[in-house]
PDB file of C-alpha atoms in Angstrom:
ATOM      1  CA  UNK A 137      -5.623  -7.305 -12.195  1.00 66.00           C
ATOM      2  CA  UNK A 138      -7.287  -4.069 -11.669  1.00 77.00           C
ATOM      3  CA  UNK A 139      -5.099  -1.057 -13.322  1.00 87.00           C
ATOM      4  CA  UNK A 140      -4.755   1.871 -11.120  1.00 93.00           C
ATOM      5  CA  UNK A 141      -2.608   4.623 -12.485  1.00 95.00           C
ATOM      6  CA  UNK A 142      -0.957   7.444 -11.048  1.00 97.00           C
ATOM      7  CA  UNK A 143       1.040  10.825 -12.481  1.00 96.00           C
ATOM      8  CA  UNK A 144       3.187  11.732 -13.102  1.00 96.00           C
ATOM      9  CA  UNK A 145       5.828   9.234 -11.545  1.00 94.00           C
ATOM     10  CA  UNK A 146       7.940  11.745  -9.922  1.00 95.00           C
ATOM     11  CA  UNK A 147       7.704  15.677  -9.496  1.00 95.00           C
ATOM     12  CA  UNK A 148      10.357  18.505  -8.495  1.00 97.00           C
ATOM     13  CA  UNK A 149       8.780  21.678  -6.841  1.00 97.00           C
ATOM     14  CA  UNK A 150      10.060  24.324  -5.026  1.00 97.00           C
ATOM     15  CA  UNK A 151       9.113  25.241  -1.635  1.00 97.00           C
ATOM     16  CA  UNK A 152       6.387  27.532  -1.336  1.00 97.00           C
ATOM     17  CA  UNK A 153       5.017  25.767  -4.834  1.00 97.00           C
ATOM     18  CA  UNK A 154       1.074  24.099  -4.895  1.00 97.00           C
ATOM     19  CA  UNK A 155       0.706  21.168  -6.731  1.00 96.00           C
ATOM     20  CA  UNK A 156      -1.038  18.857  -7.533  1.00 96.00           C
ATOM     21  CA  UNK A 157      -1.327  15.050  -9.188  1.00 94.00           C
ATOM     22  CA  UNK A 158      -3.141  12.192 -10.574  1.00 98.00           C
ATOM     23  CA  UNK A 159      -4.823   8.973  -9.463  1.00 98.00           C
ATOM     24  CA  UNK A 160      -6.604   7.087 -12.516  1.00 97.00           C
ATOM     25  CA  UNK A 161      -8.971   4.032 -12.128  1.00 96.00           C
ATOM     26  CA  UNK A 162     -11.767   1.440 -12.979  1.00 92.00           C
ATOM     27  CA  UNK A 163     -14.892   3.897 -12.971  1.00 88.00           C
ATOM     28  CA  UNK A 164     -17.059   0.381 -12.651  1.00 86.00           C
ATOM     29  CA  UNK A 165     -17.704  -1.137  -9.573  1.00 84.00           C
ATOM     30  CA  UNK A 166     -16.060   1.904  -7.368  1.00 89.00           C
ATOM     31  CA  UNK A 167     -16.491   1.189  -3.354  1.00 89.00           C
ATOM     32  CA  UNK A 168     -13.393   3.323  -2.167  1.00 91.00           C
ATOM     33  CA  UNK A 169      -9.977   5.055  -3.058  1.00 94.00           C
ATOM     34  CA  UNK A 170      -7.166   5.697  -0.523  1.00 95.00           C
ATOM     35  CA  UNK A 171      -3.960   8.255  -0.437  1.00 97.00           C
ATOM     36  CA  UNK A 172      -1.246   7.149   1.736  1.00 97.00           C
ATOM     37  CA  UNK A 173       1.920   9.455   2.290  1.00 97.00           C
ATOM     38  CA  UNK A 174       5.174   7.066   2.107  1.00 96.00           C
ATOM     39  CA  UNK A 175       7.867   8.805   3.909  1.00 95.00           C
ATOM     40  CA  UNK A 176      11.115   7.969   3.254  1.00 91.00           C
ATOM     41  CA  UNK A 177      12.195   5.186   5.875  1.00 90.00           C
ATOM     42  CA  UNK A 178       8.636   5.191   7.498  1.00 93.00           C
ATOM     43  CA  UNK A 179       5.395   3.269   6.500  1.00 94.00           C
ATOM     44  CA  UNK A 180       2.736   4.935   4.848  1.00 95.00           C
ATOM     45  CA  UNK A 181       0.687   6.102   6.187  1.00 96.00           C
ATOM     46  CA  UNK A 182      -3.540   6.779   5.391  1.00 95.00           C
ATOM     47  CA  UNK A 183      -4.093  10.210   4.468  1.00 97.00           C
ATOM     48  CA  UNK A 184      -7.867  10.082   3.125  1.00 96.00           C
ATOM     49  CA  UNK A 185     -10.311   7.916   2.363  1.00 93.00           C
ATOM     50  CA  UNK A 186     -13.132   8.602  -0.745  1.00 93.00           C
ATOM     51  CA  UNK A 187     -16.273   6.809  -1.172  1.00 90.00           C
ATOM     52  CA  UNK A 188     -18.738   9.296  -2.575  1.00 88.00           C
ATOM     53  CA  UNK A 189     -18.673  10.745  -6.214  1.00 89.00           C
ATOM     54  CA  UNK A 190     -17.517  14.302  -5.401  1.00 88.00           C
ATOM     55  CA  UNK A 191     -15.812  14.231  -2.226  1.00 90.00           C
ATOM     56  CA  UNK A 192     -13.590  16.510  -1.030  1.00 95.00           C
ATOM     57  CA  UNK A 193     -11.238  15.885   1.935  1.00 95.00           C
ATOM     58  CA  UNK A 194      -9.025  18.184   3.269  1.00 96.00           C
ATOM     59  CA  UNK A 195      -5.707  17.854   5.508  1.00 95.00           C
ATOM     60  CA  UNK A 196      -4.279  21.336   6.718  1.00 96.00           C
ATOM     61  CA  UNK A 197      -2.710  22.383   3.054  1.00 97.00           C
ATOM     62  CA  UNK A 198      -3.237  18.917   1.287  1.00 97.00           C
ATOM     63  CA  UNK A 199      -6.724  18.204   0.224  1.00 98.00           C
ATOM     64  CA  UNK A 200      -8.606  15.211  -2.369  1.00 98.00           C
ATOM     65  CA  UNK A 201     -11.229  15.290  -4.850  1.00 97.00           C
ATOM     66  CA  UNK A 202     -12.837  12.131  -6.284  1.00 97.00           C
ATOM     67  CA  UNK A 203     -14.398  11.830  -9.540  1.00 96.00           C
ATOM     68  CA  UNK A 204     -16.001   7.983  -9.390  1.00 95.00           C
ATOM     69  CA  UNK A 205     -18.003   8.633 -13.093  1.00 94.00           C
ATOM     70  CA  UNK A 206     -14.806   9.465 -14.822  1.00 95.00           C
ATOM     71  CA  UNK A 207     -12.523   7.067 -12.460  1.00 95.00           C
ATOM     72  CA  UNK A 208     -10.137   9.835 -11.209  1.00 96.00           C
ATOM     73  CA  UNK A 209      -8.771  11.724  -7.997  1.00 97.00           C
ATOM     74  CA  UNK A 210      -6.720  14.629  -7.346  1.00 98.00           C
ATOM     75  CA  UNK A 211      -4.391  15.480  -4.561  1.00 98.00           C
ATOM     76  CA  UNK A 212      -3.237  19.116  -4.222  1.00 97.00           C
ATOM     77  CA  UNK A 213      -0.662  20.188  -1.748  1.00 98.00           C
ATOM     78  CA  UNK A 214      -0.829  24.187  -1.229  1.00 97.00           C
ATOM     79  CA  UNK A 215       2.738  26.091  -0.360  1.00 97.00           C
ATOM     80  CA  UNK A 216       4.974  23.191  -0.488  1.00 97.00           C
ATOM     81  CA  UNK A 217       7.374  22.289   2.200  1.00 97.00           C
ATOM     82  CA  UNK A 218      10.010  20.189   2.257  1.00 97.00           C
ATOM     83  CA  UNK A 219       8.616  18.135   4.941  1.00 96.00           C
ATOM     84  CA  UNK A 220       6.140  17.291   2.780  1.00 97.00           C
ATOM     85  CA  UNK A 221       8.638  15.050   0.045  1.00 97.00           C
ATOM     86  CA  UNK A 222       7.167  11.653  -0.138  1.00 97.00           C
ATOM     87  CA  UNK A 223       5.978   9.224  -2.073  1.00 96.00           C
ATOM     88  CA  UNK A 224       1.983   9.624  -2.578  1.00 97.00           C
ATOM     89  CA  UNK A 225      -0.105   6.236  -3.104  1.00 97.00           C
ATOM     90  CA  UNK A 226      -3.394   5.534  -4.391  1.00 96.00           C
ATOM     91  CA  UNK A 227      -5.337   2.962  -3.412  1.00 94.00           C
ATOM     92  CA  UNK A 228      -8.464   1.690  -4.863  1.00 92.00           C
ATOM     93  CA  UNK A 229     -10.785  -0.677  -3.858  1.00 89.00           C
ATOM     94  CA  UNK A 230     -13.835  -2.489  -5.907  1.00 85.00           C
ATOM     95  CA  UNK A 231     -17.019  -3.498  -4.953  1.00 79.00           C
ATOM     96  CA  UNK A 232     -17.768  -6.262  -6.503  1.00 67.00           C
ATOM     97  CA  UNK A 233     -16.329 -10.105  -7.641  1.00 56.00           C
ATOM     98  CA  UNK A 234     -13.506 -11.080  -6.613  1.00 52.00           C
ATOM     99  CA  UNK A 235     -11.739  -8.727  -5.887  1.00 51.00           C
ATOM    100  CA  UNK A 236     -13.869  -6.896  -3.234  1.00 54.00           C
ATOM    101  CA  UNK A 237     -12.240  -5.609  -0.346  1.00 64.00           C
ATOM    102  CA  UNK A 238      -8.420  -6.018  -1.545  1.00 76.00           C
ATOM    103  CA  UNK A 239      -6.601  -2.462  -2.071  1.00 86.00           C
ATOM    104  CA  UNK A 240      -4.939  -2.351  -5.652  1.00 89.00           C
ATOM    105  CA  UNK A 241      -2.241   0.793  -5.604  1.00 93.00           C
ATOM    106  CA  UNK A 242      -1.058   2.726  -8.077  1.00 94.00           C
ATOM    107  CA  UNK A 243       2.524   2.564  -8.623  1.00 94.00           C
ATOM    108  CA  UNK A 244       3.178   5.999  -6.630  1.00 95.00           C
ATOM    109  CA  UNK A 245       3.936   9.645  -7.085  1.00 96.00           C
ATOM    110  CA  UNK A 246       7.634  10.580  -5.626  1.00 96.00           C
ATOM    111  CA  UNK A 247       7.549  14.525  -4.609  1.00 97.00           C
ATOM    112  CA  UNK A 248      10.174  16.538  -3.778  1.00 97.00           C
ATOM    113  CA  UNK A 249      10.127  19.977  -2.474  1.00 97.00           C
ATOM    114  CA  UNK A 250      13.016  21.677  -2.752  1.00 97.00           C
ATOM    115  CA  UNK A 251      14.291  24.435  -0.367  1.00 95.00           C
TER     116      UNK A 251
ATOM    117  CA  UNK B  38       1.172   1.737  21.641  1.00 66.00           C
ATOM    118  CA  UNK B  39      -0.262  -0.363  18.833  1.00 74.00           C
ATOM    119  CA  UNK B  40       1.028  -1.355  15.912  1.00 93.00           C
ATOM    120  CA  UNK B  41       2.842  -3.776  13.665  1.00 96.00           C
ATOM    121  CA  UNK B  42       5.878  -5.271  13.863  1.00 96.00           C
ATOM    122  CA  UNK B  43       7.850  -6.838  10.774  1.00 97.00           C
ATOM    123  CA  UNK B  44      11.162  -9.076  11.375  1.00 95.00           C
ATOM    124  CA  UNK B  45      13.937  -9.228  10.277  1.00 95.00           C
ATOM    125  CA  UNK B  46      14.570  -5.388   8.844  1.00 95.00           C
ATOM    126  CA  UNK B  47      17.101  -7.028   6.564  1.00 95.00           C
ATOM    127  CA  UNK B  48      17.610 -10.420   4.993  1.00 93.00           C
ATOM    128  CA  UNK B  49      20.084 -12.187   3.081  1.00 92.00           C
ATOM    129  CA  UNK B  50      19.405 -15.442   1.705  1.00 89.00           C
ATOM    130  CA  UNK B  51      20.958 -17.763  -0.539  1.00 89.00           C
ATOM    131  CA  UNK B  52      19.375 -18.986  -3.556  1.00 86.00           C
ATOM    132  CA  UNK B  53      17.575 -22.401  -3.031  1.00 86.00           C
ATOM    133  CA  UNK B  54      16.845 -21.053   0.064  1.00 90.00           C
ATOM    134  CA  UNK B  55      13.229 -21.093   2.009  1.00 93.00           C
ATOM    135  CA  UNK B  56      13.035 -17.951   4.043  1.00 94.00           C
ATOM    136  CA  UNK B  57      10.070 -16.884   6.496  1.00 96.00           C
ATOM    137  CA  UNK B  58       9.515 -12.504   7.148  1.00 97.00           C
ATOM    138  CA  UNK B  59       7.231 -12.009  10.039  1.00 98.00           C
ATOM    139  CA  UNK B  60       4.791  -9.825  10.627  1.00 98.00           C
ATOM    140  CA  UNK B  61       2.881  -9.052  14.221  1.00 98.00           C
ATOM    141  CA  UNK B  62       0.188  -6.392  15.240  1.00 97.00           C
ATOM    142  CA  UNK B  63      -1.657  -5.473  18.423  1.00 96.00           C
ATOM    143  CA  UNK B  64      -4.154  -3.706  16.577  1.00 95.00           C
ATOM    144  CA  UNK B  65      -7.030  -6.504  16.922  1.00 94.00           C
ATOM    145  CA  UNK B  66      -7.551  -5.806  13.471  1.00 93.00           C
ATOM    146  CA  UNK B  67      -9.665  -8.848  11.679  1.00 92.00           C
ATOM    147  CA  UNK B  68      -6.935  -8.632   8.509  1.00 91.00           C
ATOM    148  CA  UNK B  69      -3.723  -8.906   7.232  1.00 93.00           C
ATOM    149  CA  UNK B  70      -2.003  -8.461   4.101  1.00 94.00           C
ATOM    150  CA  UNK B  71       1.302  -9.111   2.191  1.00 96.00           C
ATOM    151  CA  UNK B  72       2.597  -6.428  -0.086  1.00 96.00           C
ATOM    152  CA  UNK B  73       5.700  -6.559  -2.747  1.00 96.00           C
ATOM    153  CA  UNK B  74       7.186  -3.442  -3.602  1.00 94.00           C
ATOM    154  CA  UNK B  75      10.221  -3.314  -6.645  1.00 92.00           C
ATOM    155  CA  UNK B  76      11.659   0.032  -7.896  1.00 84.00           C
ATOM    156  CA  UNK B  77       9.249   1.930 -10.538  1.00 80.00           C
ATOM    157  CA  UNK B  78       6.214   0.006  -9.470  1.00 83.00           C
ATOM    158  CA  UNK B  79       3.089   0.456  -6.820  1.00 85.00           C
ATOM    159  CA  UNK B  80       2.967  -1.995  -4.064  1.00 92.00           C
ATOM    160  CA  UNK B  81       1.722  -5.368  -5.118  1.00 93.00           C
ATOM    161  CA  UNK B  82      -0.496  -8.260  -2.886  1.00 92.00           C
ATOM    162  CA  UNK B  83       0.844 -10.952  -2.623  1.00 95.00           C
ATOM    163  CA  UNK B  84      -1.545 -12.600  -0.067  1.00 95.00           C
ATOM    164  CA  UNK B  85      -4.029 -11.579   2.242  1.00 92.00           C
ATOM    165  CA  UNK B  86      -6.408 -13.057   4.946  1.00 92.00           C
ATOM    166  CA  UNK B  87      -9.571 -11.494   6.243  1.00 89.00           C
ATOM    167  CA  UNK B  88     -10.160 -13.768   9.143  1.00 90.00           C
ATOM    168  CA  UNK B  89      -8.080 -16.526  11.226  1.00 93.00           C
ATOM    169  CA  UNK B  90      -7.387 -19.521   8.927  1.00 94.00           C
ATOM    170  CA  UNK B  91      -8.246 -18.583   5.880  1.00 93.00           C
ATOM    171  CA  UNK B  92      -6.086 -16.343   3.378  1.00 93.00           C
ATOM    172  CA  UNK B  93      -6.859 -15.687  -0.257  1.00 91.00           C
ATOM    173  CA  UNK B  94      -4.045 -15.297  -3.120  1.00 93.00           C
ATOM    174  CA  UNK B  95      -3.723 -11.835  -4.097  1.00 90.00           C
ATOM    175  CA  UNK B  96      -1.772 -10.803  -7.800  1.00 89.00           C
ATOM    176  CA  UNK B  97       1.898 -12.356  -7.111  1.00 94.00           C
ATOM    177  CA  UNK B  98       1.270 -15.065  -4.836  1.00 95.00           C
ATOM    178  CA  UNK B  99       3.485 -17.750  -7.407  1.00 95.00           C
ATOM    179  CA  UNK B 100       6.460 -18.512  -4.885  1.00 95.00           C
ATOM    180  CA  UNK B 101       4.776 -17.820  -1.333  1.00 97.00           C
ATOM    181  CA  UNK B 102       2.968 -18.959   0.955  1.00 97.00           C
ATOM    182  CA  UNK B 103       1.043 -18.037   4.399  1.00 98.00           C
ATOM    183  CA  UNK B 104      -0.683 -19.054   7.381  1.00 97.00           C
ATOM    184  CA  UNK B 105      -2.960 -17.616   9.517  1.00 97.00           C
ATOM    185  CA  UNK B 106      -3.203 -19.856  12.856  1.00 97.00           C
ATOM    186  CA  UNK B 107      -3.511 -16.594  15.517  1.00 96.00           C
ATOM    187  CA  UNK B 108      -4.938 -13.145  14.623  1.00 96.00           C
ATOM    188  CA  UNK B 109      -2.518 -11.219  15.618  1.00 97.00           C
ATOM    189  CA  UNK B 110       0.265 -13.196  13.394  1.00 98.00           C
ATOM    190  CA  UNK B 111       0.876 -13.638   9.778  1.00 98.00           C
ATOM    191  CA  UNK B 112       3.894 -15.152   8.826  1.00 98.00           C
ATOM    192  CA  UNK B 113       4.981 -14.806   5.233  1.00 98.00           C
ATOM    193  CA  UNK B 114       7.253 -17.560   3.405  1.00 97.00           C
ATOM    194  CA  UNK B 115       9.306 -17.421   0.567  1.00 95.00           C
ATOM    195  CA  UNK B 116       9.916 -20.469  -1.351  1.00 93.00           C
ATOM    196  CA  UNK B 117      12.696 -21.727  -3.576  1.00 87.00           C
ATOM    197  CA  UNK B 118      10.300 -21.643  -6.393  1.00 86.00           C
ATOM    198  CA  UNK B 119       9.927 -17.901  -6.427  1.00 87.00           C
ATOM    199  CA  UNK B 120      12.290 -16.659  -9.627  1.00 87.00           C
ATOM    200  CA  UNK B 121      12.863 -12.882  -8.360  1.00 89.00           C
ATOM    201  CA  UNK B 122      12.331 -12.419  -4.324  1.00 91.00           C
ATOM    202  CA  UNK B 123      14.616  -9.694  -3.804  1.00 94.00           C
ATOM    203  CA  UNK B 124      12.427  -6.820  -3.049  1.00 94.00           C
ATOM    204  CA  UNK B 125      10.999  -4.829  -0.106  1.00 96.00           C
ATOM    205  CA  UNK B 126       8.018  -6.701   1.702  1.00 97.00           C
ATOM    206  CA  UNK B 127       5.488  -4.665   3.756  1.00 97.00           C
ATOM    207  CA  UNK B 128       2.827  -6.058   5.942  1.00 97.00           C
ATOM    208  CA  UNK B 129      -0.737  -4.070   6.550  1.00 95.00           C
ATOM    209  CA  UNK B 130      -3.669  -4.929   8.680  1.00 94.00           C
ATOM    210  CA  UNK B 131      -7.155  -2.948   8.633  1.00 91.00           C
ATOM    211  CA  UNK B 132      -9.973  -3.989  10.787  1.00 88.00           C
ATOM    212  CA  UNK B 133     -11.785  -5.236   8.325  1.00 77.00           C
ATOM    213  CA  UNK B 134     -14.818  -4.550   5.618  1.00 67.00           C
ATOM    214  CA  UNK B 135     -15.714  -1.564   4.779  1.00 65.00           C
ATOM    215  CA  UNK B 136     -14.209   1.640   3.019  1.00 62.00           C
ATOM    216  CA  UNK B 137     -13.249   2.967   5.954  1.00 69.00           C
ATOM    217  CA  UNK B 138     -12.501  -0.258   8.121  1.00 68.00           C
ATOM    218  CA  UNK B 139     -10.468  -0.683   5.461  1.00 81.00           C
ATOM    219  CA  UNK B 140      -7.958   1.714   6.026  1.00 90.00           C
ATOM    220  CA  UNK B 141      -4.424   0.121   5.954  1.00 93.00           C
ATOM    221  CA  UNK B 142      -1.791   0.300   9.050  1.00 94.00           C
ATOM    222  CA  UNK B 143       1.756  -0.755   7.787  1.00 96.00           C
ATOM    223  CA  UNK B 144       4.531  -2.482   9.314  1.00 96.00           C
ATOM    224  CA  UNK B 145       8.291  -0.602   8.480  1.00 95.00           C
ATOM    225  CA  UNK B 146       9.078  -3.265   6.252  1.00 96.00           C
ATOM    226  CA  UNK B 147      11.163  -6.361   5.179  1.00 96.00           C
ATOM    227  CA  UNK B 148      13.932  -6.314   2.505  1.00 95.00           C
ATOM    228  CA  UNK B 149      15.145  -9.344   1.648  1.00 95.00           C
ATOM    229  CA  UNK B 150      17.903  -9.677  -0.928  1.00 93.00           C
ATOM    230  CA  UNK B 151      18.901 -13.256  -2.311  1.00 90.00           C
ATOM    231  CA  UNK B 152      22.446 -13.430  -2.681  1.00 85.00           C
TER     232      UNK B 152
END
């Protein structure tokens, strides 16, 4: 089982805050890493995808940096809102053996942006 | 529109009991996938199939089982033999290969709670 870790766990801003967090993972055999935004009582839903050693993909105020040589990714979010509390995923995905094509996610970042 | 549809929203079963979640999608997307999630942890495969009649075991898949007879169906089961199946199940599909092909589309989820 691949390990894919994300921090920290959960994080309390206030509205108007950036931030920013953590996706950690195998830096052998990288193909692709995915963030998905889990709102609460929806399904998550894709917010980038990374395949290149210093990409950066940007989303109005929430953007993604990937760092395949070190086996980490960033997500910011710039001037908080609440609408933007969720539960951030990470999603990587290895080239090679058997476990090629199949998404292995971290266990999640919970925000919450506070009025 | 397109998209996937997951029954029942809720589940209660009794212990001993065989229970089957579905999981639909009009997407015409080539796969499908099985998730687990449990409090404090990322989502987990449980199964997943690429193409019609054939599915691979992903992580967790002690306890279920699949089949894939149509491709736009992909009926989860969950045995007797699994120790702990109360959790929230999601359902995905993505067209296929590929880092961007395989960008996930979720259904809103199964939670099953044996009684």
């Amino acid at each position: 089982i691949l390990n894919v870790e994300q921090s920290p766990q959960s994080l309390h801003v206030q509205e108007g805050d950036s931030t920013n967090f953590t996706c950690s993972f195998p830096s052998s055999n990288f193909y692709a890493l995915h963030w998905y935004r889990w709102e609460t009582a929806k399904s998550p839903e894709a917010l980038f995808v990374m395949t290149l050693n210093g990409d950066e993909k940007k989303k109005g105020r929430i953007s993604a940096t990937l760092n395949t040589k070190e086996g980490y990714s960033y997500l910011y979010i710039k001037g908080s809102q609440p609408e933007d509390s969720a539960t951030y995923l990470c999603a990587f995905i290895s080239a090679g053996g058997t476990s090629y094509g199949k998404l292995t996610f971290g266990q999640g970042t919970i925000l919450t942006v506070h009025p | 529109d397109g998209g996937i549809t997951q029954s029942p929203k809720y589940l209660f079963r009794k212990e001993g009991q065989n229970v089957t979640l579905s999981c639909e999608q009009n997407l015409n997307h080539d796969a499908m996938y099985w998730y687990r999630q449990d409090p404090g942890q990322g989502l987990r495969l449980i199964y997943y199939s690429q193409i019609v009649n054939d599915f691979q075991k992903g992580d967790i898949a002690e306890g279920y089982s699949v089949s894939r007879e149509k491709k736009e169906s992909f009926p989860l089961t969950v045995t007797s033999a699994q120790k702990n199946p109360t959790a929230f199940y999601l359902c995905a599909s993505s067209k296929g290969q590929g880092a961007g092909a395989n960008v996930l589309t979720f259904g809103a989820g199964s939670r099953l709670t044996v009684l």
